[in-house]
Coordinates of C-alpha atoms in Angstrom, one line a residue:
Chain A
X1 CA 11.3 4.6 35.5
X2 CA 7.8 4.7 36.6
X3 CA 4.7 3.9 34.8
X4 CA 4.4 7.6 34.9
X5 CA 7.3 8.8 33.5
X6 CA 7.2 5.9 30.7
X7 CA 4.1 7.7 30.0
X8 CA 5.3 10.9 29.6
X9 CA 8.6 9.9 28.0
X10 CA 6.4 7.8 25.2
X11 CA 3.9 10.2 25.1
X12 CA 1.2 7.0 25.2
X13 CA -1.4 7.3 28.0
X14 CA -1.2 5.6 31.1
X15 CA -4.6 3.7 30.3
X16 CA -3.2 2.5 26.8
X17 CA 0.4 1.4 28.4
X18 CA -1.7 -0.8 30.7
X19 CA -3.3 -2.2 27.8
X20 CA -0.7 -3.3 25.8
X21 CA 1.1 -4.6 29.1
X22 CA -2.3 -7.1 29.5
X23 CA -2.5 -8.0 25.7
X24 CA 1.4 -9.2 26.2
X25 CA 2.6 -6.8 23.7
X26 CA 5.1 -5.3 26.2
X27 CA 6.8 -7.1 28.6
X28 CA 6.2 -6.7 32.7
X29 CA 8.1 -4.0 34.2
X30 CA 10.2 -5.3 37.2
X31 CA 8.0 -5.5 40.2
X32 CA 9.5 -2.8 42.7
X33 CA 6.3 -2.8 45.3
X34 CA 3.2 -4.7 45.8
X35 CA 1.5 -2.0 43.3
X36 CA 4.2 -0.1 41.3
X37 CA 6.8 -2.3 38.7
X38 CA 10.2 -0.5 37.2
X39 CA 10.6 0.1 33.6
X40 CA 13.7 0.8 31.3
X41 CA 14.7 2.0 28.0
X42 CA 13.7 -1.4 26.3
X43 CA 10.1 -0.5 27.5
X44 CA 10.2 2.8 26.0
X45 CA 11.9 1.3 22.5
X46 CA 8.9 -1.7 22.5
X47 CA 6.5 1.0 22.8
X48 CA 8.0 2.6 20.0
X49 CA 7.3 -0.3 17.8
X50 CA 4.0 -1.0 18.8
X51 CA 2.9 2.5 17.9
X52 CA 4.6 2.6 14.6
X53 CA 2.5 -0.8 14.1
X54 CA -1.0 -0.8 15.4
X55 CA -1.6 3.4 15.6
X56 CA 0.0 3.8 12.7
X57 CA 0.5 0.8 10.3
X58 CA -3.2 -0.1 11.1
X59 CA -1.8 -3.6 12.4
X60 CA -4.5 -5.9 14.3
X61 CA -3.4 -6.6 17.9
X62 CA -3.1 -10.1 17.7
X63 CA -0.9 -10.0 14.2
X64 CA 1.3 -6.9 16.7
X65 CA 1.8 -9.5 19.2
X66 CA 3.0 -12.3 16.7
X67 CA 5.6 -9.9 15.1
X68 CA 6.9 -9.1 18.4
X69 CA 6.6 -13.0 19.4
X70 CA 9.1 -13.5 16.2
X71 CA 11.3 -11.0 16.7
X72 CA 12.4 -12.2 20.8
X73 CA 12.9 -15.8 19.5
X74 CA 16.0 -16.7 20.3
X75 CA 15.9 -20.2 18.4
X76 CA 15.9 -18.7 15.4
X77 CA 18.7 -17.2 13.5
X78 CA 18.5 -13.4 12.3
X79 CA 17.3 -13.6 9.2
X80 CA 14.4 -16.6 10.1
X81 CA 13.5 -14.2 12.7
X82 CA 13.5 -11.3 10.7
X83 CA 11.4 -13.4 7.6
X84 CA 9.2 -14.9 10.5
X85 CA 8.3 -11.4 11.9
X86 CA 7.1 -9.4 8.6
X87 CA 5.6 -12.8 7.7
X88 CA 3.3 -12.2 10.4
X89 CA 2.3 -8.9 9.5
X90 CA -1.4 -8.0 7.6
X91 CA -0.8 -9.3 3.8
X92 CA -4.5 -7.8 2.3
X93 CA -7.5 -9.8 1.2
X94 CA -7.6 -13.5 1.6
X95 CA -7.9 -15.3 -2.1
X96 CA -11.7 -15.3 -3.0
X97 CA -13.2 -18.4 -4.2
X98 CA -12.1 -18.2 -8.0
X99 CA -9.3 -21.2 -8.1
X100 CA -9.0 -21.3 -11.9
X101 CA -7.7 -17.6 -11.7
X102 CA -5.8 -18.5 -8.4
X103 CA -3.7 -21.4 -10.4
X104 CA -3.3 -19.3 -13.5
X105 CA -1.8 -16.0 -11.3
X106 CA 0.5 -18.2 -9.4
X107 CA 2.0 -19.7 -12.4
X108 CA 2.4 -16.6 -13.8
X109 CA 4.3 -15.4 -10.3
X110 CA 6.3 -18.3 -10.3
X111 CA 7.5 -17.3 -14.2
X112 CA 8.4 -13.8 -13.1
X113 CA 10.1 -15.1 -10.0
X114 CA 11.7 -18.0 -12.4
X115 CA 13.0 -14.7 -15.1
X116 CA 14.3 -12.4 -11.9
X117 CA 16.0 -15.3 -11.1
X118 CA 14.9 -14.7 -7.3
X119 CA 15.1 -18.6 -6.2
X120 CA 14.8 -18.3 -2.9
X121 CA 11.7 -16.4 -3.1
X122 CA 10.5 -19.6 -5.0
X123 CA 11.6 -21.9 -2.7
X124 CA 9.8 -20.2 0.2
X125 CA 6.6 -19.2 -2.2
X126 CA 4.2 -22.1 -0.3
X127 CA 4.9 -20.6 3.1
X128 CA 5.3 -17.2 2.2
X129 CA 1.8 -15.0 2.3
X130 CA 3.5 -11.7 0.3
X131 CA 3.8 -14.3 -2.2
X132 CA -0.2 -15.5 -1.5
X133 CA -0.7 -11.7 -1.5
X134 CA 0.7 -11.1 -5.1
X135 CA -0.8 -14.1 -6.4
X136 CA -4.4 -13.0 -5.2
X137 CA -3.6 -9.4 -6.6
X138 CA -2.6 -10.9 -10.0
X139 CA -5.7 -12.9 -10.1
X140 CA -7.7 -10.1 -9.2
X141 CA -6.2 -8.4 -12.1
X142 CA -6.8 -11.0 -14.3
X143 CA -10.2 -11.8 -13.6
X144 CA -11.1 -7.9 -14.0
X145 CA -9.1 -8.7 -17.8
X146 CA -6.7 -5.6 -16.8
X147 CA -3.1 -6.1 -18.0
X148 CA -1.0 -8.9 -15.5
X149 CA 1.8 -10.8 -17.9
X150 CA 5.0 -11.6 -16.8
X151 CA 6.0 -8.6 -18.9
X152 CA 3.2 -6.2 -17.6
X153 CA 5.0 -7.4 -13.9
X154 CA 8.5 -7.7 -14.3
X155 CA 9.2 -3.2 -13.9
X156 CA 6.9 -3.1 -10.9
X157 CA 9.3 -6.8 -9.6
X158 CA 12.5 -4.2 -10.6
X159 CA 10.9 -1.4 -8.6
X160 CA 10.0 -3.7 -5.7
X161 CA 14.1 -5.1 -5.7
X162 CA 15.5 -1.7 -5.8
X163 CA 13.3 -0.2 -3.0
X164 CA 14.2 -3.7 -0.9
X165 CA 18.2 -2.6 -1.3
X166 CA 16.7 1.1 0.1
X167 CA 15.0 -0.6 3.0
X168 CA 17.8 -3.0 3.8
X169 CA 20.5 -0.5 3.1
X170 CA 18.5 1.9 6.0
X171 CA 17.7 -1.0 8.5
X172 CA 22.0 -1.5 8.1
X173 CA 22.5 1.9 10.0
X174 CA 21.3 0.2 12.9
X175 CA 24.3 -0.8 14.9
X176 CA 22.6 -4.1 17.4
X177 CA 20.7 -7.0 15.5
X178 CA 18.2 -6.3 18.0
X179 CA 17.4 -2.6 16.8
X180 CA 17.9 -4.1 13.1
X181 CA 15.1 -6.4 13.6
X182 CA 12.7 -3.6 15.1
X183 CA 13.7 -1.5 12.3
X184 CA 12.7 -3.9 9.5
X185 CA 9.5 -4.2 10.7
X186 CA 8.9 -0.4 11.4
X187 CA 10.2 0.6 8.3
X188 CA 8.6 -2.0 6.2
X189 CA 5.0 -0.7 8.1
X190 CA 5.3 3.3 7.4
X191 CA 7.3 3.0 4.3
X192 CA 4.2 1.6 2.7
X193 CA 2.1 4.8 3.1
X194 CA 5.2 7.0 1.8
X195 CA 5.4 4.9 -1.4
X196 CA 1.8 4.6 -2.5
X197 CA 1.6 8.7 -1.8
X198 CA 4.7 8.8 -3.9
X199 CA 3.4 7.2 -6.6
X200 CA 0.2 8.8 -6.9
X201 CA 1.9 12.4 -6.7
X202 CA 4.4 10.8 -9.7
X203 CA 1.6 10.2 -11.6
X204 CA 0.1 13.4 -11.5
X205 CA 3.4 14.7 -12.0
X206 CA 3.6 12.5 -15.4
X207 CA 0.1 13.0 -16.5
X208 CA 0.9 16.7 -16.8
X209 CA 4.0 16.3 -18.0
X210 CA 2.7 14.2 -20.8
X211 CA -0.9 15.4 -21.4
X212 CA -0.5 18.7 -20.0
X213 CA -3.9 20.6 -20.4
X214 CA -4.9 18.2 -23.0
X215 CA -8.6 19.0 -23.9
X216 CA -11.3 16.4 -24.4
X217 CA -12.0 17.9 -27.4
X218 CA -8.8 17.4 -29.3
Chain B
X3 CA -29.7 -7.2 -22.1
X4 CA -31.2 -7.5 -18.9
X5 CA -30.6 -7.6 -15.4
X6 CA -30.1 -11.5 -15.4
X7 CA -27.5 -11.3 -18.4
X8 CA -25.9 -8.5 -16.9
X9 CA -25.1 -10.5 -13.9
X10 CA -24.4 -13.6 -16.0
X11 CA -21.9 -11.9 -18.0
X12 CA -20.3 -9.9 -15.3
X13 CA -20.4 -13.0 -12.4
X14 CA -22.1 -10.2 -10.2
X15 CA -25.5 -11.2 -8.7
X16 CA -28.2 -9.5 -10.0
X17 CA -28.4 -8.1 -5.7
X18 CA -25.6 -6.7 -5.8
X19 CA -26.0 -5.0 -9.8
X20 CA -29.7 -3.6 -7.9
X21 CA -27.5 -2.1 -5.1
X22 CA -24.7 -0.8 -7.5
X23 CA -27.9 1.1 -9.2
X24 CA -29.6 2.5 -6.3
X25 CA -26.6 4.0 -5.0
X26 CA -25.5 5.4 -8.5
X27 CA -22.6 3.6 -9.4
X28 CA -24.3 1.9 -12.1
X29 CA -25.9 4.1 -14.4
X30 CA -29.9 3.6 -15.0
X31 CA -30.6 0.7 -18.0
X32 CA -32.6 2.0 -20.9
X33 CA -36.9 1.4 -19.4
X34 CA -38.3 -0.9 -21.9
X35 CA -41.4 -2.2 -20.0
X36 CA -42.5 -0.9 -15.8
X37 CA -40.5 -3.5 -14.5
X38 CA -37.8 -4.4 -17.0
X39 CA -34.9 -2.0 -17.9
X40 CA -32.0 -3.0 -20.9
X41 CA -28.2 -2.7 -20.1
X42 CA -25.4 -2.2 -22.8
X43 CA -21.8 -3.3 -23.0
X44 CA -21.0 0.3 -21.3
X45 CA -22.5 -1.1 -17.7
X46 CA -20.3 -4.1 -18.1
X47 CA -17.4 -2.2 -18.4
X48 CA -18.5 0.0 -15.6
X49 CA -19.5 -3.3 -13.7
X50 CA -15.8 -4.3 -14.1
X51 CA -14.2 -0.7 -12.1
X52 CA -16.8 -0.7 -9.6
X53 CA -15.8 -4.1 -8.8
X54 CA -12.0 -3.1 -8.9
X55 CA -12.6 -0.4 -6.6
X56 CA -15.3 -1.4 -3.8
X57 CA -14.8 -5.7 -4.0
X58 CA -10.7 -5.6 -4.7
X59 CA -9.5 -2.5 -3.8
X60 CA -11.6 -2.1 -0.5
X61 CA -12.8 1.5 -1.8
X62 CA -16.0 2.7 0.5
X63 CA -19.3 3.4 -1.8
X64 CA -19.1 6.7 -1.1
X65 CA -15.8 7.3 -2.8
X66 CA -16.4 5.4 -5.6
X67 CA -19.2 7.4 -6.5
X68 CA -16.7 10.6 -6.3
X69 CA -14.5 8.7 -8.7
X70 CA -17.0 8.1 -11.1
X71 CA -18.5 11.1 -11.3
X72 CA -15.1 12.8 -11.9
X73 CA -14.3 10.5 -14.5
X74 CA -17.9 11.3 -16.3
X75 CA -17.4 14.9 -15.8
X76 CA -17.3 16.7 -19.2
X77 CA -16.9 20.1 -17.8
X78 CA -13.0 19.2 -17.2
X79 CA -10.3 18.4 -19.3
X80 CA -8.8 14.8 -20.1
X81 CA -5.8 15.6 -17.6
X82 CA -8.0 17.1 -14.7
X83 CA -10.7 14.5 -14.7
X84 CA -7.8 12.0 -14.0
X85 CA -6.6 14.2 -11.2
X86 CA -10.3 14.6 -10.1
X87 CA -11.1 11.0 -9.6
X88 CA -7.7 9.8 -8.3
X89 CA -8.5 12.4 -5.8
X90 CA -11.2 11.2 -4.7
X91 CA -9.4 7.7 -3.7
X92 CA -9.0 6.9 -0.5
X93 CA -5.9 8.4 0.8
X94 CA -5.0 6.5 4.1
X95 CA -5.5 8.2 7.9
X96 CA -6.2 11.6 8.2
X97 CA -3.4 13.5 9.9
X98 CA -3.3 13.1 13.7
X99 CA -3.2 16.1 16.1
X100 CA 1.1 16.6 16.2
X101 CA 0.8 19.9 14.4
X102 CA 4.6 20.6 14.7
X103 CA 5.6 17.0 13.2
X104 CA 3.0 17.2 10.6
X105 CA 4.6 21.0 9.7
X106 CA 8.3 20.2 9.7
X107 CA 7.0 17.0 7.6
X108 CA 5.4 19.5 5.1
X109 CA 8.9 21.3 5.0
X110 CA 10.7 18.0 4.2
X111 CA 8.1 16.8 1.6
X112 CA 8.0 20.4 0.0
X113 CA 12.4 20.2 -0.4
X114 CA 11.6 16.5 -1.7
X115 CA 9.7 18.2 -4.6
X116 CA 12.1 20.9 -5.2
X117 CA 14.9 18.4 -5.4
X118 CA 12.9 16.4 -7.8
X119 CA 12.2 18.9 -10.2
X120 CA 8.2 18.1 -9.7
X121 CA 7.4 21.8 -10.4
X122 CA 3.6 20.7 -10.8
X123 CA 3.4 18.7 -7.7
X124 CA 5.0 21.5 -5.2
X125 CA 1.8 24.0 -7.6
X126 CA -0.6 21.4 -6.4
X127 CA 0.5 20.3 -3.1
X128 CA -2.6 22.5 -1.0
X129 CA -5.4 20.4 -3.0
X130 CA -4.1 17.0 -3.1
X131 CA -4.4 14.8 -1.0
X132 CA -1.6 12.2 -2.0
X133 CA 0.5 15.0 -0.9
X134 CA -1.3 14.7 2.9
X135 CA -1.0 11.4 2.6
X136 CA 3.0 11.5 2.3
X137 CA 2.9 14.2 4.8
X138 CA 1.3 12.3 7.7
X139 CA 3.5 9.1 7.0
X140 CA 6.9 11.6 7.1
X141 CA 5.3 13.5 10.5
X142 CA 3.9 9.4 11.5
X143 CA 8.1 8.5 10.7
X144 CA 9.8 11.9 12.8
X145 CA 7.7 11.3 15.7
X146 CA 8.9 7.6 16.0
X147 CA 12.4 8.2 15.6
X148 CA 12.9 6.8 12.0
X149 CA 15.0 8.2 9.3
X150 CA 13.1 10.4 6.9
X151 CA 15.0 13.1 6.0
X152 CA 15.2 14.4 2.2
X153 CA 18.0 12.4 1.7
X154 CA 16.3 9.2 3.2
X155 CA 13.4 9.9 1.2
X156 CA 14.9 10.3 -2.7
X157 CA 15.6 6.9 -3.4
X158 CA 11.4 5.8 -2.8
X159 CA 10.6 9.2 -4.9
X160 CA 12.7 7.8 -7.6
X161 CA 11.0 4.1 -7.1
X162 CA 7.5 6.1 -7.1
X163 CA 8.6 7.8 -10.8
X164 CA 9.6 4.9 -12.6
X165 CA 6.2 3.3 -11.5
X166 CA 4.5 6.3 -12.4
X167 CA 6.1 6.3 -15.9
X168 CA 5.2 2.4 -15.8
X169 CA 1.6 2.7 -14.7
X170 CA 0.4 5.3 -17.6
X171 CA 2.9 3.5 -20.3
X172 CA 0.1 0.7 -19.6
X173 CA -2.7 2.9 -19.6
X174 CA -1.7 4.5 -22.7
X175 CA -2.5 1.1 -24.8
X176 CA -6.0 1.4 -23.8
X177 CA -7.5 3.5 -27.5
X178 CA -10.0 6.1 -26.2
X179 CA -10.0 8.6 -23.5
X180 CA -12.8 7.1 -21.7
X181 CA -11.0 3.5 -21.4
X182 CA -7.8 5.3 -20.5
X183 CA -9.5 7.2 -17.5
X184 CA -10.9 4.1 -16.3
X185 CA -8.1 2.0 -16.9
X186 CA -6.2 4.5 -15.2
X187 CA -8.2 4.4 -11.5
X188 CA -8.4 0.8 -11.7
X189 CA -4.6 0.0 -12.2
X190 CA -3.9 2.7 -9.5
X191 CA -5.7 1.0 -7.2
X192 CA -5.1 -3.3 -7.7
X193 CA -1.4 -2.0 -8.9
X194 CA -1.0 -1.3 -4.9
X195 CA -0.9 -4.6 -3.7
X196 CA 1.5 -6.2 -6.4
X197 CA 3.9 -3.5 -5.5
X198 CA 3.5 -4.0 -2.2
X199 CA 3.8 -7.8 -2.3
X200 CA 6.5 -7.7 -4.9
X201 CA 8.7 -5.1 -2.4
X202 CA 8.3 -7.7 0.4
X203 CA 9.4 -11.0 -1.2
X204 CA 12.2 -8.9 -2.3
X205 CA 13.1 -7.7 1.1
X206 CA 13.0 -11.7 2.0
X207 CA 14.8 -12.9 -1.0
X208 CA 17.7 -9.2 -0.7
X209 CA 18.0 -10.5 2.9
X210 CA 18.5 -13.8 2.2
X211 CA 21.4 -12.9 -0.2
X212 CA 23.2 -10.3 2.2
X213 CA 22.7 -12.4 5.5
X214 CA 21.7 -16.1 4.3
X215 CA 21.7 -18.2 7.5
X216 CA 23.8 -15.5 9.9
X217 CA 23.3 -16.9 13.1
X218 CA 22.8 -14.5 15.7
X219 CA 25.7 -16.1 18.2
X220 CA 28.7 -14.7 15.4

């Protein structure tokens, strides 16, 4: 097809297509004339996934293109490729200068990871930046003096395993490695929006459940 | 004690304490000469969520001062001033234009409820906007492509409860109202990233378990 009609298939405008084609985030159509290049149903499954990541996963450009980099690279087996491409998506804040509370919080990850008994999550914890991620959040939480024990974390590391058996158990129905990969990354993206809302909407749920009209007075 | 202990004890320059007060996040101290106001144990404390919500949680001013004043509002009861200033979080990108996505999306979240049992939630679901929130990232899923039916959907509302149930277990061993309110925005907020850093390393370590080193030639 066309640059038009991947336009119109994709819904994306022409203008933005081009955009992502010169920031390498889809690959060249095959040139057909001097001007006008021939595109297929991998263009319009690409697309797909850059959507679901920068419009609406907020994902920076260059972090897009590094995902996508991962996800083509043939020397690596599934699951490095698959590790290497939500590696490189957005992991919040970068660690602020307080290193006392940045030791403290990553022993206390590597004791939770050490009572899940989740080794290989410890093994990988140096290269890994969820793991960086947690351990800032922890340390956040600590220097704030809000609860953050091994105990305080352990449901929310249950809640995180079971919703990783969800996510993995979806991505399954995906018949090609190919489409797998794409949908770990989609689905790990606009997931997150679906869980936090969840969560709130629980615990408004649970609030009145438990407190009900409960008046200040009482 | 003044400004300078204020920011001694709280590791906050005494800046950023003056900026916190002019745009009323910080209650005034007590005048005790022109120039020099005092400062209790209650603007630490308040130091300490303002700081959770603008410096961790990436909250704009604006919000915040929604938050607080919802949480300081004695007009409402216990139970509503909780709704009130989790409300007034941010909530994530405001729904885009796709008015028959975003519709069917309201159709799927409102059978979600129903299928819960969260009676209170489906009551609410106009004025709250966690409930947009989940909206938009359902619509955000059916325009893509990606599986978000009811069915798709239960296993994350049943993660989102237990956290829920979680999340105000921990606020409930905070003593007084007021601490529990505040306790309550601030672990909603630096909660997010644990769970979302905890539901990543265990996507990495569930994969390596199901698919160790599958090469991508079998």
């Amino acid at each position: 097809m066309r640059l038009a009609e991947l336009s119109r298939r994709s819904g994306i405008p022409t203008a933005t297509i081009k955009y992502y084609l010169r920031e390498g985030l889809l690959p060249p159509g095959r040139r057909v004339t001097a001007t006008q290049a021939e595109y297929d149903d991998a263009h319009l499954q690409r697309l797909r996934l850059v959507r679901a990541l920068i419009q609406v996963g907020g994902v920076p450009v260059a972090s897009a293109r590094e995902v996508l980099t991962a996800l083509e690279d043939d020397s690596l087996d599934h699951n490095s490729r698959l590790g290497t491409a939500v590696w490189a998506l957005p992991h919040g804040p970068e660690p602020s200068g307080d290193e006392v509370f940045q030791e403290r919080a990553g022993r206390t990850v590597d004791a939770l990871l050490a009572r899940l008994g989740w080794n290989s999550a410890r093994e990988y914890a140096a290269e890994s930046p969820a793991h960086r991620m947690l351990v800032t959040a922890v340390a956040a939480l600590a220097r704030l003096g809000y609860p953050c024990t091994v105990e305080d974390l352990a449901p929310y590391a249950r809640a995180g395993h079971q919703l990783a058996v969800t996510d993995l158990d979806l991505i399954e129905r995906y018949e090609s490695a190919d489409e797998q990969l794409e949908a770990a990354v989609a689905l790990t993206v606009l997931y997150e929006p679906v869980l936090l809302a969840l969560r709130r909407i629980a615990q408004a749920q649970e609030s009145h459940r438990r407190y009900g009209q409960r008046s200040t007075e009482e």
